[in-house]
PDB file of C-alpha atoms in Angstrom:
ATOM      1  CA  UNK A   2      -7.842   3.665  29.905  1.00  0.00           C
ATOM      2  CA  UNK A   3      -8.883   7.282  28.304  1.00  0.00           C
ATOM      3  CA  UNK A   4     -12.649   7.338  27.895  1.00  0.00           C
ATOM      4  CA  UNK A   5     -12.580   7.615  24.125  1.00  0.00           C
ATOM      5  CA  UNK A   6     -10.416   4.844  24.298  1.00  0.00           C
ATOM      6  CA  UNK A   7     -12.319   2.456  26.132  1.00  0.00           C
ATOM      7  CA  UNK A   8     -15.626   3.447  23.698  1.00  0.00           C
ATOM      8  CA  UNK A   9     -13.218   2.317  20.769  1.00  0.00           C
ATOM      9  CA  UNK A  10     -12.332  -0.906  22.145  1.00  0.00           C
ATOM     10  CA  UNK A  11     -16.302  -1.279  22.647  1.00  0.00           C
ATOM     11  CA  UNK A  12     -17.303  -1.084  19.402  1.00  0.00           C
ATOM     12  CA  UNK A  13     -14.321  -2.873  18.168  1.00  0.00           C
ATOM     13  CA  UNK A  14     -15.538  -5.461  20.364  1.00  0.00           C
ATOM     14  CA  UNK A  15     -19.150  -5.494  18.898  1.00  0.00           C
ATOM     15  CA  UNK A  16     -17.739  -5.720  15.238  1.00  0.00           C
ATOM     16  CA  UNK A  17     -14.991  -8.615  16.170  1.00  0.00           C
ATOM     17  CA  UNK A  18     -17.913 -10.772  17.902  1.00  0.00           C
ATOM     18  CA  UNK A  19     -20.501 -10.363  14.567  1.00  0.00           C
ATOM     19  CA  UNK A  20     -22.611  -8.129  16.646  1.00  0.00           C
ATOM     20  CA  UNK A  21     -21.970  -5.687  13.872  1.00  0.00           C
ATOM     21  CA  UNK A  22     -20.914  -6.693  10.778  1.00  0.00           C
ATOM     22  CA  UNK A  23     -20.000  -5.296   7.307  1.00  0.00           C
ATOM     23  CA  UNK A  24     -22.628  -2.396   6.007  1.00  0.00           C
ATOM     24  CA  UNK A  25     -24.874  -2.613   9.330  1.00  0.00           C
ATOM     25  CA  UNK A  26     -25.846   0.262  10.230  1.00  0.00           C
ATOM     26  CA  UNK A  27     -25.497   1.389  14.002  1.00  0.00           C
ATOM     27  CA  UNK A  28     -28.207   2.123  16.833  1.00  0.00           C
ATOM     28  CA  UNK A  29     -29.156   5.721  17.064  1.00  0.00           C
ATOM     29  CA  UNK A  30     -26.238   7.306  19.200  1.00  0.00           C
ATOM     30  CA  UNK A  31     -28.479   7.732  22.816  1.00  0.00           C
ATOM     31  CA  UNK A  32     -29.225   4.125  22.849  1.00  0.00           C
ATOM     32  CA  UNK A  33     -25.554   2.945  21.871  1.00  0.00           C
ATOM     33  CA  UNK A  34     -24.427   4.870  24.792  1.00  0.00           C
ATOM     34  CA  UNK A  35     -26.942   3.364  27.050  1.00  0.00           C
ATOM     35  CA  UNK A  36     -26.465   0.018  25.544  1.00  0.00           C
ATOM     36  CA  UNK A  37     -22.587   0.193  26.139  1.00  0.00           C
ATOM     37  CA  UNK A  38     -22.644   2.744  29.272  1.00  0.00           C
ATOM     38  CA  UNK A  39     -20.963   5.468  27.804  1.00  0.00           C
ATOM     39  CA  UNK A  40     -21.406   9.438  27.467  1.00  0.00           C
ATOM     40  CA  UNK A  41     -22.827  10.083  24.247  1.00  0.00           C
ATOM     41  CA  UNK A  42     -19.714  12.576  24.158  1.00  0.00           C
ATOM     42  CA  UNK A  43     -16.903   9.900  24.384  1.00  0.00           C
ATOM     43  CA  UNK A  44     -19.227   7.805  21.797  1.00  0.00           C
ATOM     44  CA  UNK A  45     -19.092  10.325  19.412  1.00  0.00           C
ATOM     45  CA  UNK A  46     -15.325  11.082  19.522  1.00  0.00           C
ATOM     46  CA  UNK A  47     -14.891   7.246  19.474  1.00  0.00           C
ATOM     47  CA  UNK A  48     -17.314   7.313  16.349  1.00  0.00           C
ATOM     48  CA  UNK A  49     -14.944  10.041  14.714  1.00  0.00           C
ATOM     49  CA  UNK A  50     -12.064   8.322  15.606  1.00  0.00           C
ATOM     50  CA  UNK A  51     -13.191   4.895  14.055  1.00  0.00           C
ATOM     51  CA  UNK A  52     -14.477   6.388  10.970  1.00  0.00           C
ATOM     52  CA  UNK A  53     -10.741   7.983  10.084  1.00  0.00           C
ATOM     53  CA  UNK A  54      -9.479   4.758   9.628  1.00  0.00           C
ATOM     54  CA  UNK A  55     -11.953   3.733   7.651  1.00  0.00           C
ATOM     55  CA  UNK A  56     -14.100   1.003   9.964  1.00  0.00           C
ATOM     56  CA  UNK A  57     -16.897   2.870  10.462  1.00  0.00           C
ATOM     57  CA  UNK A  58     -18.717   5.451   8.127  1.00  0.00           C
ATOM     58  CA  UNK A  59     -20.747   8.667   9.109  1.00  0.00           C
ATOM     59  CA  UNK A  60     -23.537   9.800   6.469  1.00  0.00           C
ATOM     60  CA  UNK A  61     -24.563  12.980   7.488  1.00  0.00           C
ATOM     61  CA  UNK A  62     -28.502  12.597   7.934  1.00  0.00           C
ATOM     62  CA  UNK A  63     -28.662   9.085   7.524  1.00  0.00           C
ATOM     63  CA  UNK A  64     -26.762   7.157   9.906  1.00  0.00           C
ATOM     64  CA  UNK A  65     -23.557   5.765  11.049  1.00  0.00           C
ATOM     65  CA  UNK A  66     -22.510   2.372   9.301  1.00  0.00           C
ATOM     66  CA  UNK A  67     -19.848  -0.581   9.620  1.00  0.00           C
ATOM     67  CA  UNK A  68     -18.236  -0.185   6.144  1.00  0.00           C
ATOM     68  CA  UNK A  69     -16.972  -2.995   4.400  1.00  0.00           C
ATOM     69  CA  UNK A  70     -13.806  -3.306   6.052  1.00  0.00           C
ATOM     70  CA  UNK A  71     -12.355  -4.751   2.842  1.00  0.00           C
ATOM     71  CA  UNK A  72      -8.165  -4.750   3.631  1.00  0.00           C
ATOM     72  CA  UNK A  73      -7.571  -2.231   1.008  1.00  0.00           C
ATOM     73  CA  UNK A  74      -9.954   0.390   2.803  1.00  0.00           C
ATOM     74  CA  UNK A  75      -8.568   0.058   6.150  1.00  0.00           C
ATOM     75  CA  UNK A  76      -4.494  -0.189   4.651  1.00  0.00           C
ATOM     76  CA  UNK A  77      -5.631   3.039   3.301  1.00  0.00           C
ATOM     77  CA  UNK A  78      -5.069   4.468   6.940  1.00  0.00           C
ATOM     78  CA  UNK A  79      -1.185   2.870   6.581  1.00  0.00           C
ATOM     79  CA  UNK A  80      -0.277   4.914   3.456  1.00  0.00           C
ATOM     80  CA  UNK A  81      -1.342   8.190   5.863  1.00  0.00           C
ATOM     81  CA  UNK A  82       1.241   7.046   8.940  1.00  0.00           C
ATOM     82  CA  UNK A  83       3.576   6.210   6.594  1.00  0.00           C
ATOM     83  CA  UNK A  84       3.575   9.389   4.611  1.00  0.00           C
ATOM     84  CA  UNK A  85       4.986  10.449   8.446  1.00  0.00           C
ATOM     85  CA  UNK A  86       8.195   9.385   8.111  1.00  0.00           C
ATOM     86  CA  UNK A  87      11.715  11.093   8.919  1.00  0.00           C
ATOM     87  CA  UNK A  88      13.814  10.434   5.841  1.00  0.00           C
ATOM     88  CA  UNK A  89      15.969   8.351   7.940  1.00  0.00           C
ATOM     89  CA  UNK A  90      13.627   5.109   8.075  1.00  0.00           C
ATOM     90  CA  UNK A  91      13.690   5.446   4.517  1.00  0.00           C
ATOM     91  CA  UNK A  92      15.333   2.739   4.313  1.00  0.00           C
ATOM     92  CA  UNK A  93      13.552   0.709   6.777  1.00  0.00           C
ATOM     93  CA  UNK A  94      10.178   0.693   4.581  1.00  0.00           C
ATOM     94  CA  UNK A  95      12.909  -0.181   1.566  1.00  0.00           C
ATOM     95  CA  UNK A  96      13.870  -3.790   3.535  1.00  0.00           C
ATOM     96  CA  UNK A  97      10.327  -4.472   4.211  1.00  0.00           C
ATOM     97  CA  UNK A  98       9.436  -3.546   0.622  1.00  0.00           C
ATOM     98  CA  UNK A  99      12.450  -5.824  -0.581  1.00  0.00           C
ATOM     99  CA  UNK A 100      10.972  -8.947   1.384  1.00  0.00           C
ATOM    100  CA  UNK A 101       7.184  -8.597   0.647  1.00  0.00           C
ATOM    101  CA  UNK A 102       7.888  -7.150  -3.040  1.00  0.00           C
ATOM    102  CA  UNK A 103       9.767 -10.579  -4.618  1.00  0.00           C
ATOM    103  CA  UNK A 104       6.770 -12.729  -2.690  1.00  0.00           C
ATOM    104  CA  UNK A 105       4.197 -11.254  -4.360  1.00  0.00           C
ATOM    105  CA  UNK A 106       5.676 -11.048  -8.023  1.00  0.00           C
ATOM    106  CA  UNK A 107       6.726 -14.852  -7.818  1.00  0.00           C
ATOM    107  CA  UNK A 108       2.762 -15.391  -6.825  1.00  0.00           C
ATOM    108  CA  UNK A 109       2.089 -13.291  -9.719  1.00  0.00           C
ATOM    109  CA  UNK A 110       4.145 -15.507 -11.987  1.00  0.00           C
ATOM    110  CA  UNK A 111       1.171 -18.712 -12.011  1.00  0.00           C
ATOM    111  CA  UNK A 112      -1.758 -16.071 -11.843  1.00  0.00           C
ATOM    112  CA  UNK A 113      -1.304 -13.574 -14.517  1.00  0.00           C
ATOM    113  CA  UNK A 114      -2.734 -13.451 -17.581  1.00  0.00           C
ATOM    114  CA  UNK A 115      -1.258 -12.544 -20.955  1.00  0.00           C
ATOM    115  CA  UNK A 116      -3.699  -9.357 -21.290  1.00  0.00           C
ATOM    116  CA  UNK A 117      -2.376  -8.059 -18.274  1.00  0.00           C
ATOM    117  CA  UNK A 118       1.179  -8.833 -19.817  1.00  0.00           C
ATOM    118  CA  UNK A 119       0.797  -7.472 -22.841  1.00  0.00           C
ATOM    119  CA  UNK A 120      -0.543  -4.216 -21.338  1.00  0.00           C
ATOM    120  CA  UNK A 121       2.653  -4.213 -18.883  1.00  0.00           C
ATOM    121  CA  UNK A 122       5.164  -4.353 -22.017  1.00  0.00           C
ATOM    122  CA  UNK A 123       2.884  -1.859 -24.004  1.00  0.00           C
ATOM    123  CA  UNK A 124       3.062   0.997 -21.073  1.00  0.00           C
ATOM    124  CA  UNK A 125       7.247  -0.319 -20.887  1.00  0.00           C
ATOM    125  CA  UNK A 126       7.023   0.522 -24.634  1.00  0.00           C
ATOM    126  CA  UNK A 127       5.369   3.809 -24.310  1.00  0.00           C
ATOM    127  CA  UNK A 128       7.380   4.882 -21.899  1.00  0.00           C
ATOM    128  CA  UNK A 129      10.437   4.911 -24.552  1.00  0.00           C
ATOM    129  CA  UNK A 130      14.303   4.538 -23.515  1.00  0.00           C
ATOM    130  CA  UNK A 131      14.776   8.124 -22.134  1.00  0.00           C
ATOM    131  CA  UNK A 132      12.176   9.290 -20.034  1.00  0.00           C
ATOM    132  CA  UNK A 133      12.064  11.843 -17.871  1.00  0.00           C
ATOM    133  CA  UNK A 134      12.840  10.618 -14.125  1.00  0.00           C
ATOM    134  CA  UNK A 135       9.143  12.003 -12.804  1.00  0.00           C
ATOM    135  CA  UNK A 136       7.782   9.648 -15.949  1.00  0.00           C
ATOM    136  CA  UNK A 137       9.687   6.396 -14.610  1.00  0.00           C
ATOM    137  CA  UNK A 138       9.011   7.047 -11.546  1.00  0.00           C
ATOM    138  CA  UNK A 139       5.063   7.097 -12.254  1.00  0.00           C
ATOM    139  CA  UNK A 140       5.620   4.228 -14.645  1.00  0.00           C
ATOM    140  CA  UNK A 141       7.412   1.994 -12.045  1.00  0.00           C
ATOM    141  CA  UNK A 142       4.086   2.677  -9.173  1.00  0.00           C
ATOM    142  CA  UNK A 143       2.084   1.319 -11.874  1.00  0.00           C
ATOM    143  CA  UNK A 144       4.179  -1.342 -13.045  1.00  0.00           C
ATOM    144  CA  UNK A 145       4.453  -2.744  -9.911  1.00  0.00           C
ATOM    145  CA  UNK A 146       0.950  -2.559  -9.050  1.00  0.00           C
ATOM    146  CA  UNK A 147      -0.362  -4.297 -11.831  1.00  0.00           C
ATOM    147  CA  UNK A 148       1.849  -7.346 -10.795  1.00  0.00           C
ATOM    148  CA  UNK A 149       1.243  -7.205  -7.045  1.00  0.00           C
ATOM    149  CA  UNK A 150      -1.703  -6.944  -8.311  1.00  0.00           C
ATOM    150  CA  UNK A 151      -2.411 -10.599  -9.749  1.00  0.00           C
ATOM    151  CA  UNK A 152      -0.765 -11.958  -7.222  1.00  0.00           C
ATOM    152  CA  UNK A 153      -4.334 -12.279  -5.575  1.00  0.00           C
ATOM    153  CA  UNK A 154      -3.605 -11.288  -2.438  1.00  0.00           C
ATOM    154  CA  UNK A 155      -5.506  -7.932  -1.667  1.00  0.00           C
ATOM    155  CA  UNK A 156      -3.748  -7.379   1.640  1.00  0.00           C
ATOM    156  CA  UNK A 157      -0.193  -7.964  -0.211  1.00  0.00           C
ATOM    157  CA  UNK A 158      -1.600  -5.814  -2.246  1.00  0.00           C
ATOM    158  CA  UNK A 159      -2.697  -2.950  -0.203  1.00  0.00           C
ATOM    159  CA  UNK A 160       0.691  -3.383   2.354  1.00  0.00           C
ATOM    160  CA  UNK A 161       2.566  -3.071  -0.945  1.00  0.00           C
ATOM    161  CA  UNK A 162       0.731   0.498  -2.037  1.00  0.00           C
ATOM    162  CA  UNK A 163       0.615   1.970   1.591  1.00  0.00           C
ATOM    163  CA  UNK A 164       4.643   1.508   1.415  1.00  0.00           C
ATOM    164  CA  UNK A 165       5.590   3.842  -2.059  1.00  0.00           C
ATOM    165  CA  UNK A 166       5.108   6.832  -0.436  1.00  0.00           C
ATOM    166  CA  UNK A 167       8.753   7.010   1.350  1.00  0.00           C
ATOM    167  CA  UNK A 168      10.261   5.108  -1.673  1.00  0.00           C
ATOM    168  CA  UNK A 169       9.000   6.868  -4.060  1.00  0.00           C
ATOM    169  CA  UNK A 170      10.948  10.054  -3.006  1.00  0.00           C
ATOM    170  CA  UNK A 171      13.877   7.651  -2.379  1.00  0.00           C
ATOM    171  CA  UNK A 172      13.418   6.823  -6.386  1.00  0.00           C
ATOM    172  CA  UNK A 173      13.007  10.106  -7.521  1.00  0.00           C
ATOM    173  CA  UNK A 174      16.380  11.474  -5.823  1.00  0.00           C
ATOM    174  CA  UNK A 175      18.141   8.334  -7.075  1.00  0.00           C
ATOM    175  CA  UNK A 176      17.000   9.177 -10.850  1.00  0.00           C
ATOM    176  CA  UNK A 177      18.115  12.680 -10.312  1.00  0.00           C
ATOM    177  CA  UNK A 178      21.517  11.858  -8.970  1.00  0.00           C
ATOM    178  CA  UNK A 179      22.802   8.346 -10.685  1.00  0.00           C
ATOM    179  CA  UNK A 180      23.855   8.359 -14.205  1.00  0.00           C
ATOM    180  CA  UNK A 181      22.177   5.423 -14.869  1.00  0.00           C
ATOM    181  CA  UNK A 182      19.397   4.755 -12.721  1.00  0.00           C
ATOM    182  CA  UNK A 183      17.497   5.069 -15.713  1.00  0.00           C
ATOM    183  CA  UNK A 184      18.534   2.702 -17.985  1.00  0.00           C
ATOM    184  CA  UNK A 185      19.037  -0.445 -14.921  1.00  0.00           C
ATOM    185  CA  UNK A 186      15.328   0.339 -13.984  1.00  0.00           C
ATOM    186  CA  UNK A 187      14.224  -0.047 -17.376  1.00  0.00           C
ATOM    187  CA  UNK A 188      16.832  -2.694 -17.891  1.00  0.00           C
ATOM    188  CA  UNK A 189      14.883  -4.532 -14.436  1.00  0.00           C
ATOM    189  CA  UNK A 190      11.599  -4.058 -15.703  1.00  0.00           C
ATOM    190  CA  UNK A 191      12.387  -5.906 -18.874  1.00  0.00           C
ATOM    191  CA  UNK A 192      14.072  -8.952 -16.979  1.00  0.00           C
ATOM    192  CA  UNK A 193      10.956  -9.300 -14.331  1.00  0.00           C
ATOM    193  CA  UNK A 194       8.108  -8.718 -17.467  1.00  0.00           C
ATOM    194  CA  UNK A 195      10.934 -11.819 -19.305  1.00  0.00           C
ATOM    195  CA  UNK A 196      10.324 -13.994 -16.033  1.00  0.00           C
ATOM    196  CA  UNK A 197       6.534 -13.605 -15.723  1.00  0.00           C
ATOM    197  CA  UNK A 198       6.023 -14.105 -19.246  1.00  0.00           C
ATOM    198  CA  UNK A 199       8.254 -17.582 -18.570  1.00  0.00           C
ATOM    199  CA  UNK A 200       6.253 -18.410 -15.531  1.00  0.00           C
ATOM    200  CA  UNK A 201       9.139 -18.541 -14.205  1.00  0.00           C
ATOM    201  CA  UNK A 202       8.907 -17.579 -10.113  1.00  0.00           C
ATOM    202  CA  UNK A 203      12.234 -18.140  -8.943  1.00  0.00           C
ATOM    203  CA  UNK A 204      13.576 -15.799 -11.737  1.00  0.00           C
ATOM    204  CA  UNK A 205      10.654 -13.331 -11.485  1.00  0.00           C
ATOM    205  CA  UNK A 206      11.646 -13.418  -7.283  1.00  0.00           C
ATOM    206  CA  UNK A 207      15.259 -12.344  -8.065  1.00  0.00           C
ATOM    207  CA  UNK A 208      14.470  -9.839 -10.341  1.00  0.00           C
ATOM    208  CA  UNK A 209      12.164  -8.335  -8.181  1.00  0.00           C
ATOM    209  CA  UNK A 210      14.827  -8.450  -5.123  1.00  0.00           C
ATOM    210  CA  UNK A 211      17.540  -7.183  -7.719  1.00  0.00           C
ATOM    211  CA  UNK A 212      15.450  -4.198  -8.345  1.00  0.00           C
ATOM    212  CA  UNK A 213      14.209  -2.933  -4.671  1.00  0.00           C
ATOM    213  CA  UNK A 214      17.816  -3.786  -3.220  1.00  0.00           C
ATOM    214  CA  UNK A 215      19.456  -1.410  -6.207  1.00  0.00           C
ATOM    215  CA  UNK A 216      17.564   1.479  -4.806  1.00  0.00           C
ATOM    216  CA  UNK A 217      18.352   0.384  -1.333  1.00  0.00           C
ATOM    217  CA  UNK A 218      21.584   0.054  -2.208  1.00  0.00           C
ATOM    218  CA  UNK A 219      22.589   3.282  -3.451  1.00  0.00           C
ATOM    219  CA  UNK A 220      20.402   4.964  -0.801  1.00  0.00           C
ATOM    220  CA  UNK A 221      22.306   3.232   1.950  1.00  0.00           C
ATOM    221  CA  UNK A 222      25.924   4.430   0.197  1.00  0.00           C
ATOM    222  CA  UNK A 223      24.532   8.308  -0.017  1.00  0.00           C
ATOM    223  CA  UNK A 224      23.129   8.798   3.577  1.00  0.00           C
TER     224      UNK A 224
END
C-alpha cells in the first residue's frame, strides 16, 4: 500500500471508530504523525487528499477539522467523477437515473406538501408552452429536485443531483434534435405534478419512469 494511501485509511479509521467525529478538530500535524507513525509528509498529502472529497476541512491558520460529513457534502465529490464521463456511458447514468428517479418521486407522493406543489405548477406555468430548450432544460433540474427533494431521503437526494450532469447534455441534444421533445416533457411534467397532487405513488412512479426512459429511449436509437 502507497504511503499516502495507508495515512488515508488511518484517519478513515479514526473517524469510522468515533475517535474523530463530525466538526472535531484534529491534533496539530507533528503529533498526528507520531500518534499514527507516519511522515508528516505522507500526512499532509493524505490531509489534502481527504479534504477534496469533502471529509476533512483545512482552515488556513486555524486548524484542520472533520466536517460534517452530511451525504450531500461528500456526494458532492460524485457529481465531479461523473462530470468524467465518455459520452458513451451516457446512457448508463440514464438506467441508473431511471431506477432511483421513479423511487424517490413515489416517496415524494405521501411527503409533499401543497406549498411545494403549488410552487412546482407555478414555475410549470412560468415556463409557458414554448420555451426555449436551454429554459426546459433548467426548468426540468429544478423540477425534479424539488420532488426528490421531499422524498426525505438526503442521500436519494444527493445520488439523484450528482447524476444530471451527463443527462443533462443528453436532454439538451434531444430538445435540439426531436420535434417534439418539448411538448412530451412538458406534457410529463403535467402528468407526474397530476399524480403527486393525487397522492397517487404508483401513478407518480410511472410517470416518472415514462419520462427518464423517453430520453433514454431516443438516445439509445441515435447513438
Amino acid at each position: 500500500m502507497a504511503v499516502t494511501d495507508e495515512a488515508i485509511e488511518k484517519i478513515k479509521g479514526m473517524i469510522v471508530s468515533g475517535a474523530l467525529r463530525p466538526g472535531d478538530r484534529l491534533p496539530k500535524e507533528s503529533e498526528l504523525a507520531a500518534e499514527l507513525g507516519l511522515s508528516r509528509n505522507s500526512l499532509r498529502e493524505a490531509v489534502r487528499a481527504l479534504s477534496l472529497i469533502r471529509i476533512l476541512d483545512v482552515r488556513q491558520g486555524d486548524g484542520t477539522y472533520v466536517t460534517s460529513l452530511d451525504p450531500q457534502l461528500l456526494l458532492e465529490a460524485l457529481s465531479f467523477v461523473v462530470d468524467f464521463h465518455r459520452d458513451d456511458t451516457v446512457l448508463e447514468f440514464l438506467a441508473v437515473r431511471r431506477i432511483l428517479e421513479p423511487a424517490a418521486t413515489a416517496m415524494a407522493a405521501s411527503r409533499i406538501g401543497e406549498e411545494q406543489l403549488d410552487a412546482l405548477s407555478a414555475q410549470l406555468d412560468a415556463l409557458g408552452e414554448h420555451p426555449s430548450v436551454e429554459e426546459l432544460v433548467a426548468c426540468d433540474l429544478e423540477f425534479h429536485r424539488g420532488i426528490v427533494q421531499s422524498s426525505g431521503n438526503s442521500v436519494l437526494c444527493s445520488l439523484l443531483d450528482g447524476l444530471s450532469g451527463p443527462t443533462t447534455r443528453a436532454r439538451v441534444w434531444r430538445g435540439l434534435t426531436q420535434e417534439d421533445a418539448v411538448s412530451r416533457t412538458l406534457h410529463e411534467h403535467r402528468a407526474i405534478l397530476s399524480a403527486l397532487r393525487d397522492r397517487d405513488a404508483e401513478a407518480a412512479r410511472a410517470w416518472a419512469t415514462v419520462h427518464v426512459a423517453s430520453v433514454e429511449q431516443w438516445l439509445r436509437s441515435t447513438l
